[in-house]
Coordinates of C-alpha atoms and ligand atoms in Angstrom, one line a residue:
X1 CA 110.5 80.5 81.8
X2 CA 113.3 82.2 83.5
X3 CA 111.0 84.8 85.1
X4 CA 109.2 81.8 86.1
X5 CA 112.3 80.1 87.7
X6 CA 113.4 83.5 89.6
X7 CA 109.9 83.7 91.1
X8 CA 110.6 79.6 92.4
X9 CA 113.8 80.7 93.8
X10 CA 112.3 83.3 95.5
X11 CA 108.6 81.9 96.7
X12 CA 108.9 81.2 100.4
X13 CA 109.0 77.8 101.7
X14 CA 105.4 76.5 102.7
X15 CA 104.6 76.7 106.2
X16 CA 103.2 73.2 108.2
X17 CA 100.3 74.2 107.6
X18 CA 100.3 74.5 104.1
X19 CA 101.1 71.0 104.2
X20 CA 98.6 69.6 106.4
X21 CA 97.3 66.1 106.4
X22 CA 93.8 65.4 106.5
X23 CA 93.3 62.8 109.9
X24 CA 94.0 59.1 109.1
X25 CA 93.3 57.1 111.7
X26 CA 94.1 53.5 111.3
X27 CA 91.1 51.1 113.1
X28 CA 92.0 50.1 116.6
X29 CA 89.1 48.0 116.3
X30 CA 91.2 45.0 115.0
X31 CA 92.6 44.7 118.1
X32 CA 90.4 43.0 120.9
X33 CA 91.4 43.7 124.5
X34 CA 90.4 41.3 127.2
X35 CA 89.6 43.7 130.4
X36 CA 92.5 41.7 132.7
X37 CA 95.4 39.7 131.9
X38 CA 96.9 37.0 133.5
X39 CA 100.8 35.9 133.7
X40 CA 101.2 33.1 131.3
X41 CA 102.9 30.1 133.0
X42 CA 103.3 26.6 131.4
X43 CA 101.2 27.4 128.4
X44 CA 98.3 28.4 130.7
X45 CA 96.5 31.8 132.2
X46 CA 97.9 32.0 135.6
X47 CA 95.5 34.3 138.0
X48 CA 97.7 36.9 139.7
X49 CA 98.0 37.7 143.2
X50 CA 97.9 41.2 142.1
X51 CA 97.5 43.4 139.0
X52 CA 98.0 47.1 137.8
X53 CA 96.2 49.1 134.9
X54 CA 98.4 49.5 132.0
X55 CA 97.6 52.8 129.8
X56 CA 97.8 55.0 126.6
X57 CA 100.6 57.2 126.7
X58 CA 99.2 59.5 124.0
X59 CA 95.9 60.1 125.9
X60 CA 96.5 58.3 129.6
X61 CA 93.3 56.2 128.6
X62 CA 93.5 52.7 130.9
X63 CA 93.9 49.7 128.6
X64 CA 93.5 46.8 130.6
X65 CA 94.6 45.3 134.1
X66 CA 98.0 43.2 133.7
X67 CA 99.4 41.2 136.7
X68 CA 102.2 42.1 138.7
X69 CA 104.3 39.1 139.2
X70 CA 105.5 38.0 142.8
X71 CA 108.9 36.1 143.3
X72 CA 106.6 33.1 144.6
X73 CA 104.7 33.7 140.7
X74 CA 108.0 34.0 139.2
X75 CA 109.4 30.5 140.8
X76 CA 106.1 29.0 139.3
X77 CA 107.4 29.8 135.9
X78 CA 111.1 29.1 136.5
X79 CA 109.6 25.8 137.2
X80 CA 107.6 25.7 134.1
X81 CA 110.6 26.6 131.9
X82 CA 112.8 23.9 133.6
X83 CA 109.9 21.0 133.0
X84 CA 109.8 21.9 129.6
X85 CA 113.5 21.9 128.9
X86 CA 114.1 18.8 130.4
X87 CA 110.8 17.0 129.3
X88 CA 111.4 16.9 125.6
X89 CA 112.3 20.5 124.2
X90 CA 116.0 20.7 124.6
X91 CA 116.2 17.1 123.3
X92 CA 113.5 17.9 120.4
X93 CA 115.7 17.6 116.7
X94 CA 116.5 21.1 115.5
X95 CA 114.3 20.7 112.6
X96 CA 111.5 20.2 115.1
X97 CA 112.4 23.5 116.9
X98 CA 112.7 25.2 113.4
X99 CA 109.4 24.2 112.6
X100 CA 107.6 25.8 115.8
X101 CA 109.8 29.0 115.0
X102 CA 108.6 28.8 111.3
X103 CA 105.2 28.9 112.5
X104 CA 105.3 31.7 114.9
X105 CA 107.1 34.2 112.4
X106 CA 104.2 33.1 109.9
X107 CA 101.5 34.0 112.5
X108 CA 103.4 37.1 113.5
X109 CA 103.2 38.0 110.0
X110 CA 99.3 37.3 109.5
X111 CA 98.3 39.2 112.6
X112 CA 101.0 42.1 112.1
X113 CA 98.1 44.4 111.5
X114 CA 96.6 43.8 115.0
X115 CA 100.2 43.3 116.9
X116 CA 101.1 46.6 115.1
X117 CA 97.8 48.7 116.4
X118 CA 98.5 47.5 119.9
X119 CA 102.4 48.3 120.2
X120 CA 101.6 51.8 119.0
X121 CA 98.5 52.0 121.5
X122 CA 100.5 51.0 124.1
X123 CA 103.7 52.2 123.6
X124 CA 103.0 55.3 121.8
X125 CA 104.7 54.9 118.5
X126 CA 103.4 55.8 115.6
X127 CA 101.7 53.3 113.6
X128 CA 104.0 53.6 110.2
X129 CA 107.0 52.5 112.6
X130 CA 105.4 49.9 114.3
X131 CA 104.0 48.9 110.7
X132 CA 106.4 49.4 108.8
X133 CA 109.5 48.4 111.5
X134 CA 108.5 46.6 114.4
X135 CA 106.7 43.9 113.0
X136 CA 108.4 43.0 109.6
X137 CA 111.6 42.8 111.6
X138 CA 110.0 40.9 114.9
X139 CA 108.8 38.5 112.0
X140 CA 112.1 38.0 109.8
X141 CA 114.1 37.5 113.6
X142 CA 112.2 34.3 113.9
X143 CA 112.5 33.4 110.5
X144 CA 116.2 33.8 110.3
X145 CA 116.9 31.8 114.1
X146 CA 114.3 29.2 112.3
X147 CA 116.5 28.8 109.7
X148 CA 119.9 28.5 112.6
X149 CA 118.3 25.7 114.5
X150 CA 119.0 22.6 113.0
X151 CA 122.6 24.1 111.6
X152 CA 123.9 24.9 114.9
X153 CA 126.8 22.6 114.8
X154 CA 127.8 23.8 111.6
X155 CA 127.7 27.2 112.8
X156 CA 129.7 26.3 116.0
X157 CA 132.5 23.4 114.2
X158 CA 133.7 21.2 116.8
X159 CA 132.2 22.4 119.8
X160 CA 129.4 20.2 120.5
X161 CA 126.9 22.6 121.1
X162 CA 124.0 22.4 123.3
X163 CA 121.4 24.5 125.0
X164 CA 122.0 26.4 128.5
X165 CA 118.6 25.6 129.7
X166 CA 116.8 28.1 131.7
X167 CA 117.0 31.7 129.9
X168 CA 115.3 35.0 132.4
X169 CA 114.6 37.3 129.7
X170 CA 114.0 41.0 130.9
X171 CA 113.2 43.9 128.2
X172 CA 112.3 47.4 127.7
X173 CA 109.7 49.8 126.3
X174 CA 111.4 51.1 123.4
X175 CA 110.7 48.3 121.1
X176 CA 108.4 45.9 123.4
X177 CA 107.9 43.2 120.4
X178 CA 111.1 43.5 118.6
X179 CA 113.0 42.8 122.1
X180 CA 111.0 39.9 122.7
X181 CA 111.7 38.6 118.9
X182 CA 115.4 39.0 119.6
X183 CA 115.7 37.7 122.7
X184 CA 112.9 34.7 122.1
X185 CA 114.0 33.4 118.9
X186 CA 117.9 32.5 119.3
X187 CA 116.8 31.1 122.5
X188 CA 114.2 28.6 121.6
X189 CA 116.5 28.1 118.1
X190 CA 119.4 26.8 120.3
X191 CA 117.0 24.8 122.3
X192 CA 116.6 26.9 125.8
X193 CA 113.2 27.2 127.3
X194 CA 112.3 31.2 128.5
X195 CA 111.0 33.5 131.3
X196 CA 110.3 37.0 129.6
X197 CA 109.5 39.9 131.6
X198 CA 108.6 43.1 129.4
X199 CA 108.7 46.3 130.8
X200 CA 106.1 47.9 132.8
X201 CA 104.5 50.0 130.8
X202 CA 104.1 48.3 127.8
X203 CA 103.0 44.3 128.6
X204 CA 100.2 44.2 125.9
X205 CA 102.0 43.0 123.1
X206 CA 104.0 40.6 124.5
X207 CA 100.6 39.2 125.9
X208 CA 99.1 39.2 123.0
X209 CA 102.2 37.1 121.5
X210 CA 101.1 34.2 124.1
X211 CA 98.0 33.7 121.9
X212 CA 100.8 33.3 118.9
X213 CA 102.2 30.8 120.9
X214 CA 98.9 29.1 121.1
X215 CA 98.3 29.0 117.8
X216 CA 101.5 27.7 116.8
X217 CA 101.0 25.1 119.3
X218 CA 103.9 25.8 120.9
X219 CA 104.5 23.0 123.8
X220 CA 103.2 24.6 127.0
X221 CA 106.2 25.7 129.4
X222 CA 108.4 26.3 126.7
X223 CA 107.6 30.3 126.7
X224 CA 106.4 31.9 129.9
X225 CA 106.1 35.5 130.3
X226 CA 105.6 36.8 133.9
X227 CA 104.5 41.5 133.5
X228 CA 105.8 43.1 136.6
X229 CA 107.8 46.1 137.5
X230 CA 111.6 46.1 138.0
X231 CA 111.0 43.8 141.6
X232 CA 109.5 41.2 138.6
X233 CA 112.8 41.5 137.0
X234 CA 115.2 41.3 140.1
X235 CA 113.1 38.1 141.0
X236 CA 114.0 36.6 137.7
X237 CA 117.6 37.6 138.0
X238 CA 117.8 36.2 141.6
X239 CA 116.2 32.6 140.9
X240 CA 118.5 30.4 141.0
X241 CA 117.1 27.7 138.8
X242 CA 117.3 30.3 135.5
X243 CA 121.1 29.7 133.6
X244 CA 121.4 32.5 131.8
X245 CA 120.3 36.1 131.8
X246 CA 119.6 38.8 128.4
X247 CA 119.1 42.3 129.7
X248 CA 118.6 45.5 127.5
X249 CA 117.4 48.7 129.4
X250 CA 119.4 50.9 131.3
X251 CA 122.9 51.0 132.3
X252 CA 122.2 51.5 135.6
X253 CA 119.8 48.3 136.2
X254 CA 122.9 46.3 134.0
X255 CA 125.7 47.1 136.5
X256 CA 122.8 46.1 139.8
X257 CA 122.1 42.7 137.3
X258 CA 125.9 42.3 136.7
X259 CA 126.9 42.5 140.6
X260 CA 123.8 39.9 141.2
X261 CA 125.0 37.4 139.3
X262 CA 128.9 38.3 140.0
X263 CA 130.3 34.7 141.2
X264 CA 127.2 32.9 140.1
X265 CA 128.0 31.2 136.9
X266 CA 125.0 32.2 135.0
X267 CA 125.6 33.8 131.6
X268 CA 124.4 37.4 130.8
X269 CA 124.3 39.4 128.2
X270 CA 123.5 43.5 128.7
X271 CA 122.4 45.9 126.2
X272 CA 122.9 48.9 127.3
X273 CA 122.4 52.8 127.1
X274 CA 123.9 54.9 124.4
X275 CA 125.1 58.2 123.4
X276 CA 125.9 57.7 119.4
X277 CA 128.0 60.0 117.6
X278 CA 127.0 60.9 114.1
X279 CA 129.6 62.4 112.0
X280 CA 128.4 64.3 109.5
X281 CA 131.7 65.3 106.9
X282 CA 131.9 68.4 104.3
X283 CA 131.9 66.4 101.4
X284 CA 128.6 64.5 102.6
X285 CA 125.2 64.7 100.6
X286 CA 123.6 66.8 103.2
X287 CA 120.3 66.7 101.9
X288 CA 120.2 62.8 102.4
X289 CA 122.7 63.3 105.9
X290 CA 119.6 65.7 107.1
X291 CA 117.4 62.5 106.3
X292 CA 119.9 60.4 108.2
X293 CA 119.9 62.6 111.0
X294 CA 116.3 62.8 111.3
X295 CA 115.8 59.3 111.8
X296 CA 118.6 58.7 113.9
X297 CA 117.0 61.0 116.5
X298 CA 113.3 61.4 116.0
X299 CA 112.6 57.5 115.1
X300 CA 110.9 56.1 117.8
X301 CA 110.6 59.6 119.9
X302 CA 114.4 59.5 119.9
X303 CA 113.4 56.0 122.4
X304 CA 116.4 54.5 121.0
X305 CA 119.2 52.8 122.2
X306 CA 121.5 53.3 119.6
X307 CA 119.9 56.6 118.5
X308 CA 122.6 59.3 116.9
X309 CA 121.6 61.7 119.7
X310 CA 125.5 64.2 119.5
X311 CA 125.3 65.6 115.7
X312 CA 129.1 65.9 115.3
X313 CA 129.3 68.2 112.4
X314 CA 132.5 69.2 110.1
X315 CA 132.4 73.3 111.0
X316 CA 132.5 74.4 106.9
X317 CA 128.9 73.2 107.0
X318 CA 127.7 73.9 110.3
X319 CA 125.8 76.6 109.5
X320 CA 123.6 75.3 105.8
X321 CA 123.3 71.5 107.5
X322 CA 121.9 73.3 110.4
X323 CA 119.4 76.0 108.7
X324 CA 118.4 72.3 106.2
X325 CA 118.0 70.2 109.9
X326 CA 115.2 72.9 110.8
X327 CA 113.4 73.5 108.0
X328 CA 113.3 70.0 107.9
X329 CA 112.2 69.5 111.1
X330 CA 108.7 71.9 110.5
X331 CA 107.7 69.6 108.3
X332 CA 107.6 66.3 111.1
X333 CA 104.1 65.9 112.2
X334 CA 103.8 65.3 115.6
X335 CA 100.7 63.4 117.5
X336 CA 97.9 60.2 117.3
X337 CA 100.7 57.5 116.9
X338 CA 97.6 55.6 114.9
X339 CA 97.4 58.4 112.4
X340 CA 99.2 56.9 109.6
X341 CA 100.7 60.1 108.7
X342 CA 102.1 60.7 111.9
X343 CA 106.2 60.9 112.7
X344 CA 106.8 61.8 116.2
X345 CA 104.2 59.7 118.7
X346 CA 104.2 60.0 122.5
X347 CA 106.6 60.0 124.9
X348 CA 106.4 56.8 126.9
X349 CA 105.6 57.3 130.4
X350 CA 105.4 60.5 132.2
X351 CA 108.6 59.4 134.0
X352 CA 110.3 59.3 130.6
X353 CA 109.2 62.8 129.9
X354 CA 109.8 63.8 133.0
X355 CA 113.7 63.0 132.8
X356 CA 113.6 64.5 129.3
X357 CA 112.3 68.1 130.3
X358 CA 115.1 68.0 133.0
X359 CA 117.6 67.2 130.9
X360 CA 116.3 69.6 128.7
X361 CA 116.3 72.4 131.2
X362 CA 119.9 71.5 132.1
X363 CA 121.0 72.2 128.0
X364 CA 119.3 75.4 128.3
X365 CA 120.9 76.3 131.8
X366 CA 124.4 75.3 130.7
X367 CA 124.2 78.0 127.7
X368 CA 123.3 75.2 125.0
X369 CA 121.1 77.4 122.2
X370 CA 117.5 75.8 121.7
X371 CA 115.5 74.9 118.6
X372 CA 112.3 73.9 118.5
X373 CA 109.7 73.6 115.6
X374 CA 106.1 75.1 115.7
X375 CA 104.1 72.3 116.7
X376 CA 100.9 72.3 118.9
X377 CA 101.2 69.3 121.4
X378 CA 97.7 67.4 122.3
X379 CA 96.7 68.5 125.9
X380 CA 96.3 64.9 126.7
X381 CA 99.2 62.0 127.3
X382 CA 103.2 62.6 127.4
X383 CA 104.6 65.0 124.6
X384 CA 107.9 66.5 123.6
X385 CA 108.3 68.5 120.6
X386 CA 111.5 67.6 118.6
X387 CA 114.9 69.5 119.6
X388 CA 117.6 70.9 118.7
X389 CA 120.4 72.4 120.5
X390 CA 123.3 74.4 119.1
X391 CA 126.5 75.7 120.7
X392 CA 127.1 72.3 123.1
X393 CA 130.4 71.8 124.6
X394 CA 131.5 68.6 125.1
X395 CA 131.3 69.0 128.9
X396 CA 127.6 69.9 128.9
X397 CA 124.8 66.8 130.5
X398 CA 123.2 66.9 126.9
X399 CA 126.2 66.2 125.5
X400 CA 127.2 63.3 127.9
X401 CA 123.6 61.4 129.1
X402 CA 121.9 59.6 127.2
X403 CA 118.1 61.5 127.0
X404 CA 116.3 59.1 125.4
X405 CA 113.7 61.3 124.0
X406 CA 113.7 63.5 120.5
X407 CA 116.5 65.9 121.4
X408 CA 119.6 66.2 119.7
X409 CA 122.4 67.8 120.0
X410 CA 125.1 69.2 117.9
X411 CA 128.7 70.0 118.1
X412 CA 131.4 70.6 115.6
X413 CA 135.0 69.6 114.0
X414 CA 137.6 70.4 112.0
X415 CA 139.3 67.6 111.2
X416 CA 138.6 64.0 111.1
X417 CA 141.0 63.2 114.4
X418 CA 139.0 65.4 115.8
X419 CA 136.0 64.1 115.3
X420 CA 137.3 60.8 116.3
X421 CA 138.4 62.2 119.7
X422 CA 135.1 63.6 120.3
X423 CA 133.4 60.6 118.9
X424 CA 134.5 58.3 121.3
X425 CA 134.8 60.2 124.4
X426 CA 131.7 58.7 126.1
X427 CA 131.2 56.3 128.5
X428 CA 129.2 54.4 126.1
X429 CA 130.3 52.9 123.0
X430 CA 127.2 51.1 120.9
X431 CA 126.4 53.2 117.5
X432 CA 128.1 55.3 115.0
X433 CA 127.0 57.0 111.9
X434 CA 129.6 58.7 109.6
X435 CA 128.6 60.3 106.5
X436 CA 130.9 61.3 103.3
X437 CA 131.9 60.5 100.2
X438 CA 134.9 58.9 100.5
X439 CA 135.0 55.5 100.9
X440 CA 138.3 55.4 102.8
X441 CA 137.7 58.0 105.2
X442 CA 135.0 56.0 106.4
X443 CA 137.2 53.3 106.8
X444 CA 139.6 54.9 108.6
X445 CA 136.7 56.0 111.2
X446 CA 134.5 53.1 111.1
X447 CA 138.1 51.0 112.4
X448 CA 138.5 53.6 114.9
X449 CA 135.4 54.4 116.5
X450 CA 134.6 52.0 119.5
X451 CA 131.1 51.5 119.0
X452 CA 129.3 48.0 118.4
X453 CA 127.9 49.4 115.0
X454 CA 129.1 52.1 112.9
X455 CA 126.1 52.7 109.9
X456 CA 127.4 54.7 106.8
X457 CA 125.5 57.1 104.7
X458 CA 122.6 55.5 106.6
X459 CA 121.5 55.4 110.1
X460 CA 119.2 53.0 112.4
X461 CA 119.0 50.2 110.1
X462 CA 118.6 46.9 111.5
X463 CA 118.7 43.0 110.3
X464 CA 118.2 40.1 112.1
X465 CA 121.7 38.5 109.9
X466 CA 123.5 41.8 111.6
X467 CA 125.3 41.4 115.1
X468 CA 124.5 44.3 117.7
X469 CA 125.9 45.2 121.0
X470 CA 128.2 47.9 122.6
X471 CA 131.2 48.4 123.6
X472 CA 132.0 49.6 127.2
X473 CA 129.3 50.7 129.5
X474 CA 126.4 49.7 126.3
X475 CA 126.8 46.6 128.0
X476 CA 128.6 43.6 126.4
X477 CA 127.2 40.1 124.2
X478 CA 125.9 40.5 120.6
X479 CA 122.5 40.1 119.7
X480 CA 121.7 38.6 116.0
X481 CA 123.4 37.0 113.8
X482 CA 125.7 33.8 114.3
X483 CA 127.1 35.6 117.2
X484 CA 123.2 35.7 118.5
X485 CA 123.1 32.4 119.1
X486 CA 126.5 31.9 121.1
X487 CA 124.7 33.4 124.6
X488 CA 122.2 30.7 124.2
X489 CA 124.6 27.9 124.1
X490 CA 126.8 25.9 126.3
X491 CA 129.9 24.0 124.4
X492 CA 131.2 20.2 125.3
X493 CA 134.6 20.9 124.4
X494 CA 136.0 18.1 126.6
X495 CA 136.3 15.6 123.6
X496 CA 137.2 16.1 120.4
X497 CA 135.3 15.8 117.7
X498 CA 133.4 12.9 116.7
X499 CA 135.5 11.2 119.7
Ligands
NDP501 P1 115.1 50.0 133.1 O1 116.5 49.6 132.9 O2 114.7 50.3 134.5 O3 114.1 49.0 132.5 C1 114.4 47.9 131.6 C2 113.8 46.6 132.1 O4 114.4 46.2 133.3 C3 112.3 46.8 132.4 O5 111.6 45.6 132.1 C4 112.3 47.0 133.9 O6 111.1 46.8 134.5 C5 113.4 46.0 134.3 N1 114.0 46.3 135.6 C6 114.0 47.4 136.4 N2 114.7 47.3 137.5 C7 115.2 46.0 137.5 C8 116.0 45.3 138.4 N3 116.5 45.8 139.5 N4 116.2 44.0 138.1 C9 115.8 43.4 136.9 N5 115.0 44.1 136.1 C10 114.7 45.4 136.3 O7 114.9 51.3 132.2 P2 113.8 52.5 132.5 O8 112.5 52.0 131.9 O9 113.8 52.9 133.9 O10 114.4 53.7 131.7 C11 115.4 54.5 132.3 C12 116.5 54.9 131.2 O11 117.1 53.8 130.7 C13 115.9 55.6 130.0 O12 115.7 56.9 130.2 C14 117.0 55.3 129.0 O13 118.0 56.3 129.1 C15 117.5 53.9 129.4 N6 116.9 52.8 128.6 C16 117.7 52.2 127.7 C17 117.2 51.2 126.9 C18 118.0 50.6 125.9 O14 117.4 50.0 124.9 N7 119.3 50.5 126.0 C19 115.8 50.8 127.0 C20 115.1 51.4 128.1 C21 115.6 52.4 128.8 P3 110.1 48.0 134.7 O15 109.7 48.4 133.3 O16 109.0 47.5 135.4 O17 110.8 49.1 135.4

C-alpha cells in the first residue's frame, strides 16, 4: 500500500494527450439559416438597400448575407419604435407588458438548443458556454424584468415613474444574445419601445430572436433591430427622435457616443472596457483560486468585459499558484466551439486577433516572460492559444490595455495595501476578484477597490437580480437589478404623491 502510494506520488502527470476527448460534435442541423436577412422594422422583414456576408470565425465559412442599415433605414425604425410607444405600448398595464416578457423568456428557453448552436457558430464560443451560460441567463433576464413590470412604482416610491420612450440600443460581440436580453428586457419592462443594433460580426442571433418576437406575438414596432457596422450605430446615436441611448463595447466608441449626445438631453448609459484585478492571497485555496483564475480569463476566449485579465498574486505563493495555473492550463482543450468538450473557441474576428498578437508581441518586447500550453491550433478561422505572462511590471501595455482575448497576466504583492494600490491603478474600474480565507480582509478590499463588482472566492458569475457597471472609464449606469430599470425611466416628481 505504501509502495503503492510512493509510486502515485511519483508517476508523472498525464500529458493532453493522455486525456484526449473523442470528437463530440453537437448537430448544427437544428439551426435553419435563411440565405439573406433583412433588417426587422415594425414587426416586418425590411429589404435592405445593401447587405454583407456574415461568417464562422472558427473556419471563415460564409453564414448568410445580413443587411447593412443606412441612416435613411435607421429613421424607418426610429419611426417604428415611436408609433409603437405612443400607439398603445407605453400606455399598455404592466401586467400586460409582463405577460409578452413572460412569453419570450419561455420561447427563449424552448429554442435554447437552436439559439445556442448559432451564437457559438457565429460568434465562436464554445457550445458548453453558450449552453450552459448564454442562454439560461438571456432567459432568466426576461424572466426577472417580467416579474419588475407591473411593480415599478413600488420599486421607485413616490416618483411616478414612467417610460422614456425611444431607447437606441447598440451591443457587442462578446455575448451577442445576453446583451440584447439585458438591454431588451428592462426596456420593454418599463414600457420603452427599442432600436437594437448588434455588432457586426455576430447579427445571427439577434435575428433569429425576431422570430421569438413573432411567436410571442409581440406588437409589431415594439422591437426593431437594424445589423450594420459602427456607421449603423452612429446613425442610431445621432437620430434625434431616440430618448435614450445603452452602449457596451469599447471605451473609445463610449467617449465619441458621450461627446454626441453632450448637451442633448438623451440618457445614456456606457459599459465599458476593463482591466480587472484578481487578487489572489496566501491563505487562499489555490487549487479552487487556479479554477477561479481560469475562468476569469479563458471564459469566453478571455472576450470579456469584466474578465480578471492582471493576476495580482501574494509573492509567498507566486511561484506553486503559478507552476498549478500551467499545469492546469494543458489540460484546456482548445478548438470546434460545437464540440461539447471544447473550452477555448475562436477568436472573434481577425481584427480581434489581430490586436491580440500585437499586444502580445508588445508583452514579449517589454521583457514580460511567456507561457503557453502545447496545443495545435486548426489551420482554419481566428486562433490564440491561452497565455500566460510572468515578470509584468505595472508600466508594461499588458498590464494596462485591456486585450480582450485569453492572455493573462500576472504580477505580485506583499501586502494587502499593496495590492490595493496596484488593484486600482487603472483607468478602468468595473471587476474585482479577491480570494482568501478571511472574511474581513475581503472586506476591507472589496470597500476599497473601485470597481463596479468585486466577486469573492469566485469569479465571472452573473444574475439578472445583480447590478453591473464600472466605475471610471468602464463607463457609468448599472445594468440589472432594480437599478436596471432606473435608465429606462423618466420620474414625474413635480407633484407629490397621490396629489
Ligand atoms: P466597438 O466599441 O467598436 O463595438 C461595439 C458596438 O458599437 C458594435 O455594435 C459596433 O458596431 C458599434 N459601433 C462602432 N462604432 C460606433 C459608433 N461610432 N457609434 C455607435 N456605435 C458604434 O468594439 P470593437 O468591436 O471595435 O472592439 C474593440 C475593442 O473594444 C475590443 O478589443 C475590446 O477591447 C473592447 N470591447 C469591449 C466590450 C465590452 O463588453 N466592454 C465589448 C466589445 C469590445 P460594429 O460591430 O459594426 O463595429
Amino acid at each position: 500500500m505504501a509502495e503503492l502510494e510512493r509510486t502515485r506520488e511519483h508517476a508523472p502527470a498525464p500529458s493532453p494527450a493522455e486525456w484526449s476527448y473523442a470528437p463530440a460534435p453537437e448537430s448544427r442541423e437544428v439551426v435553419s439559416l435563411r440565405e439573406r436577412y433583412g433588417l426587422y422594422v415594425g414587426g416586418e422583414w425590411l429589404e435592405p438597400s445593401s447587405t454583407y456576408t456574415t461568417i464562422s470565425p472558427a473556419d471563415e465559412s460564409e453564414l448568410a448575407e445580413v443587411g447593412e442599415a443606412t441612416p435613411e433605414e435607421v429613421d424607418a425604425a426610429v419611426r417604428a419604435a415611436r408609433g409603437a410607444f405612443e400607439n398603445g405600448w407605453s400606455a399598455l398595464p404592466g401586467a400586460e407588458r409582463a405577460k409578452y416578457l413572460f412569453r419570450i423568456a419561455r420561447i427563449i428557453q424552448e429554442r435554447s438548443r437552436e439559439l445556442a448552436v448559432l451564437e457559438s457558430l457565429n460568434g465562436g464560443k464554445p457550445i458548453k458556454e453558450s449552453r450552459d451560460v448564454d442562454l439560461p441567463l438571456s432567459a432568466a433576464h426576461f424572466f426577472y424584468y417580467a416579474g419588475w413590470a407591473d411593480k415599478l412604482e413600488y420599486a421607485f416610491p413616490n416618483r411616478r415613474p414612467k417610460p422614456v420612450g425611444v431607447a437606441g440600443q447598440i451591443i457587442p460581440w462578446n455575448f451577442p444574445l445576453l446583451m440584447l436580453a439585458w438591454k431588451i428586457a428592462p426596456a420593454l419592462a418599463c414600457g420603452n419601445t427599442v432600436v437594437l443594433k448588434p455588432a457586426e460580426t455576430t447579427p445571427l442571433t439577434a435575428l433569429l430572436f425576431c422570430d421569438v418576437l413573432r411567436q410571442a406575438e409581440l406588437p409589431p414596432g415594439v422591437v426593431n433591430i437594424v445589423t450594420g457596422d459602427g456607421s449603423t450605430g452612429a446613425a442610431i446615436v445621432k437620430h434625434e427622435d431616440v430618448d435614450k441611448i445603452a452602449f457596451t463595447g469599447s471605451t473609445e466608441v463610449g467617449k465619441a457616443i458621450q461627446r454626441e449626445l453632450a448637451g442633448t438631453g438623451t440618457k445614456l448609459t456606457l459599459e465599458l472596457g476593463g482591466k480587472a484585478a484578481n487578487i489572489v492571497f496566501d491563505d487562499a485555496a489555490l487549487d479552487q483560486a487556479v479554477e477561479g483564475i481560469v475562468n476569469g480569463i479563458y471564459f469566453n476566449q478571455g472576450h470579456v468585459c469584466c474578465a480578471g485579465s492582471r493576476l495580482l498574486v501574494q509573492e509567498s505563493i507566486a511561484e506553486p499558484l503559478v507552476a498549478k495555473l500551467k499545469r492546469r492550463l494543458e489540460t484546456l482543450r482548445v478548438g470546434d466551439p460545437l464540440d461539447k468538450n471544447t473550452d477555448v473557441g475562436a477568436i472573434n474576428s481577425r481584427m480581434q486577433l489581430e490586436k491580440i498578437e500585437e499586444l502580445v508581441a508588445a508583452g514579449r518586447e517589454e521583457g514580460a516572460e511567456v507561457y503557453q500550453p502545447p496545443c495545435r491550433l486548426p489551420e482554419k478561422g481566428y486562433w490564440f492559444a491561452p497565455t500566460v505572462f510572468t515578470n509584468v511590471a505595472q508600466s508594461y501595455r499588458i498590464a494596462q490595455e485591456e486585450i480582450f482575448g485569453p492572455v493573462l497576466s500576472v504580477l505580485t504583492f506583499r501586502t494587502p495595501d499593496e495590492a490595493l494600490e496596484k488593484a486600482n491603478n487603472t483607468m478602468y474600474g468595473l471587476s474585482a476578484g479577491v480570494w482568501s480565507e478571511k472574511g474581513s480582509r475581503i472586506l476591507w478590499m472589496a470597500e476599497r477597490l473601485r470597481a463596479g463588482v468585486v466577486w469573492a472566492n469566485t469569479y465571472n458569475r452573473f444574475d439578472p437580480t445583480s447590478p453591473f457597471g464600472g466605475y471610471k472609464e468602464s463607463g457609468f449606469g448599472r445594468e440589472g437589478g432594480r437599478h436596471g430599470l432606473e435608465p429606462y425611466l423618466a420620474f414625474d416628481e413635480s407633484e407629490p404623491w397621490g396629489g
